[in-house]
């Protein structure tokens, strides 16, 4: 590796009990090469935007303005440019829930974090997870105890705001759902339309013990020159249930890797995502559903709308290991191109080494259906409004499927507004 | 209200309508019958402005305006309604939102305020009741997973809410059982008025037992080859179309 991101790495110091782990990350980062167009997993996504001087955020960046945040009715932690903002946060934790910053962790908590951190994604498995470790100053640890059910959503906000110089900020979340626990989690990456680059690298690890249930939502709403390269890495034990929802609106560059490993029999994952990309923005979702043991089920649907001169990548892999009999896995990716200069590269990838499985996959790329458009116009609806209603309809199924009602109510107008700022055209969208 | 004068129209490169003339006055109900491929559905689509259905000669005036120069949505706002033979499914767009968008667009064109939601929902529910369709259908995606009969009833709901000046019903009776046919007929009959006109495109005389037309026209080879009163439909039922096709 060149001295790329070197300043950021040099300037950060993790808590003492994490420094050996951080050092491993640094060694790996510094010895590895940046991916290029010949790297298979990066064929359609360039990291050239990273080749500029990034610094670490200075303490005063933390006072940046935060976009309006939804009140989801539960505990909320807000970080601005890497700095914790207590006055925007509420920390009334329900019983049985631990939510602690790495810098505040006590000895017991530090031990729990060290036991799991970096095991769902190892440095050598993901270059940017190594960078995250190398430049990490703080992280968050969430633990829900055995048999504890948390009703109100737990909301974690990482907001970035452009400053007078390009800077990089690492976010790290470690979630441990103990046996038969149940919670709803919203990771909300927010940001103003930035003109100066902000590089975020958010790595989330989810551990679901036997029978645990987690509804996880990861919203990437950073805009403008914002860059985000990160991902979610989950391990599912026996009979655990992960509902995972992802959303990205376009910015300079977003690359999200999602890996869900079914490691216990009867584990279930429902993975859904939406990407809305316009201008010259770029969004790349790489997902991988690992089926390591028998009798697990996964269902995945990603839908994207790509317009203007924007580009998007979807790569969905299902990997069924030799002993993973009776696996049921399905994957769908549907894309709507709303301009003739928009680009989508989609690839479902199935690797199946077991012989008694049910597996289905499909990918589509289409434009708005002219027959439907005409039908709507014969009812007096203008072409422009019909196009917006049809586009929203294309993603609506996934939005309607959200069980977290306050989140749905927050996203509906926000997504409509992303399709067009003209409120007259969105007035008949829920 | 509507005057079609020596109209020629193509679908793609193929000429389908070949010199058709027809005048519909306010309050009249015209039935258009004819064999398969005679151009019945094409006429409806040309009047509604479907892309790919192009008038090449002749004229169509609606309430004094050159209809063919207008966009589809403007025709709808002026009061032309086409009930589709094959209503289209719109995934992810709820019937209620679709109906509201439609009614608001038409009202706005007339310079009227949009209906408030309560009032609108009330009207939509009443329309459901009239055509014997469960109100749950208002929450579902437009025509999404509807049966053939449910789609036709949904077309009627739209017509009732939009209150058009001229409704063109393209084989609204096809695929309906006798009960559904009566529902359709009573909905249309309830909307008949001295100001509103209908064009009923149909294969079967059966519909005309329930909706009594003022005129019956036979379309063959892209033009009207015979016109008459409602008795003509009975004659067609008895003799078929073959005796007329020579005239085309």
XYZ file of C-alpha atoms in Angstrom, chain B residues 2 38 66 82 85 105 135 158 171 176 184 230 232 236:
14
model
C -68.066 13.726 -30.965
C -62.738 -5.152 -37.878
C -59.427 18.820 -32.657
C -61.994 4.597 -22.276
C -60.804 -4.354 -22.680
C -56.220 15.923 -12.274
C -63.730 -2.069 -0.491
C -63.005 4.880 -12.299
C -65.824 -5.014 -24.659
C -68.343 -11.576 -17.532
C -72.113 -3.436 -15.377
C -81.456 -1.575 -31.557
C -80.135 -4.333 -35.932
C -76.968 -9.633 -36.357
